[in-house]
Amino acid sequence: QVQLVESGGGLVQPGGSLRLSCAHSGSIFRVYIMGWYRQTPGKMRELVAQIKGDGTTNYADSVKGRFTISRDNAERMTYLQMNSLKAEDTAVYYCKATPTVQGSSWHIYWGQGTQVTVSS
């Protein structure tokens, strides 16, 4: 059983920055694609950014050039650096781990979420 624990959310003014962190409790971290998703009330959860074990990344168009996802495979950590934040970035942000291997012992995991509020 893998646990994901997010931290780093909070209240920030428009134009400000925040860094989210996600700690992964499993021992074989590199085989997981790590992603950050966000959700606002009444809307579906959407992909913000994801990163593979080899460092390959992809981003939602709405955050390209402002957000950066990274990972530290040795420390089993995933980060989301968010710059130039806008009010529309306000959401609960979730960390997700998707295994790249198949088998009954491999599962998708979600963190509990961390609130990011962008407001003056």
XYZ file of C-alpha atoms in Angstrom:
120
model
C 0.000 0.000 0.000
C 1.377 3.360 -1.097
C 0.507 6.611 0.624
C 0.838 10.008 -0.996
C 1.016 13.059 1.251
C 0.773 16.528 -0.253
C 1.914 19.739 1.385
C 2.618 23.337 0.475
C -0.825 24.697 -0.328
C -2.115 27.959 1.032
C -3.276 31.469 0.259
C -1.257 33.583 -2.157
C -1.834 36.834 -3.995
C -2.191 36.936 -7.766
C 1.239 36.895 -9.368
C 2.719 35.045 -6.431
C 4.308 31.617 -6.167
C 3.782 28.391 -4.268
C 5.577 25.069 -4.247
C 3.614 21.886 -3.674
C 5.275 18.702 -2.484
C 4.122 15.099 -2.632
C 5.790 12.396 -0.552
C 5.493 8.812 -1.848
C 5.750 6.033 0.751
C 6.469 3.137 -1.625
C 9.860 1.612 -2.244
C 9.759 1.421 -6.058
C 9.069 5.045 -6.868
C 10.686 5.248 -10.294
C 8.099 3.008 -11.987
C 5.317 5.479 -11.206
C 4.195 8.324 -13.399
C 3.591 11.141 -10.941
C 0.957 13.732 -11.665
C -0.635 16.814 -10.203
C -4.350 17.299 -10.742
C -6.727 19.975 -9.526
C -10.415 20.249 -8.884
C -12.862 23.040 -8.164
C -16.437 22.591 -6.896
C -18.784 21.324 -9.568
C -16.012 20.529 -12.028
C -14.152 17.384 -12.970
C -10.650 16.820 -11.725
C -8.184 17.923 -14.410
C -4.573 17.149 -15.154
C -2.161 19.969 -14.389
C 1.180 18.276 -15.051
C 2.797 14.866 -14.979
C 6.297 13.457 -14.989
C 7.621 10.004 -15.817
C 10.431 8.238 -14.016
C 12.903 9.341 -16.697
C 11.916 12.988 -16.209
C 9.689 13.360 -19.267
C 6.994 15.936 -18.549
C 3.775 17.243 -19.975
C 1.563 20.139 -18.915
C -1.928 21.438 -19.346
C -1.961 24.366 -21.771
C -3.308 26.639 -19.033
C -0.160 26.273 -16.907
C 2.591 25.986 -19.516
C 5.350 28.483 -18.848
C 4.143 29.128 -15.295
C 4.246 25.750 -13.539
C 7.122 23.285 -13.342
C 6.835 19.674 -12.217
C 9.875 17.832 -10.948
C 10.742 14.695 -9.029
C 13.515 13.374 -6.841
C 13.607 9.609 -7.325
C 16.054 9.069 -4.483
C 13.847 10.921 -1.985
C 10.569 9.706 -3.559
C 9.303 13.253 -3.813
C 7.348 15.098 -6.493
C 7.115 18.863 -6.673
C 4.994 21.435 -8.449
C 6.484 24.904 -8.612
C 3.711 27.353 -9.393
C 4.636 30.869 -10.491
C 2.597 33.811 -11.766
C -0.454 32.405 -10.062
C -3.885 33.528 -11.188
C -7.263 33.472 -9.487
C -8.318 30.688 -11.843
C -5.573 28.480 -10.391
C -7.567 28.310 -7.162
C -8.436 24.661 -6.540
C -7.698 21.616 -4.458
C -4.529 20.071 -5.857
C -4.059 16.314 -5.767
C -1.009 14.158 -6.282
C -1.492 10.940 -8.277
C 0.788 7.939 -8.755
C 0.185 5.708 -11.789
C 2.273 2.549 -12.132
C 3.860 1.747 -15.482
C 3.918 -1.963 -14.666
C 0.947 -4.299 -14.646
C -0.149 -6.856 -12.116
C -2.580 -7.332 -9.291
C -0.256 -5.730 -6.783
C 0.069 -2.478 -8.724
C -2.511 0.260 -8.218
C -3.205 3.916 -8.856
C -2.918 6.088 -5.755
C -4.175 9.554 -4.879
C -3.191 11.932 -2.144
C -5.678 13.660 0.127
C -5.378 17.031 -1.628
C -4.093 20.449 -0.638
C -5.976 23.716 -1.077
C -4.464 26.487 -3.165
C -6.245 29.827 -3.038
C -5.139 32.743 -5.194
C -6.754 35.949 -4.018
C -5.926 39.509 -3.120
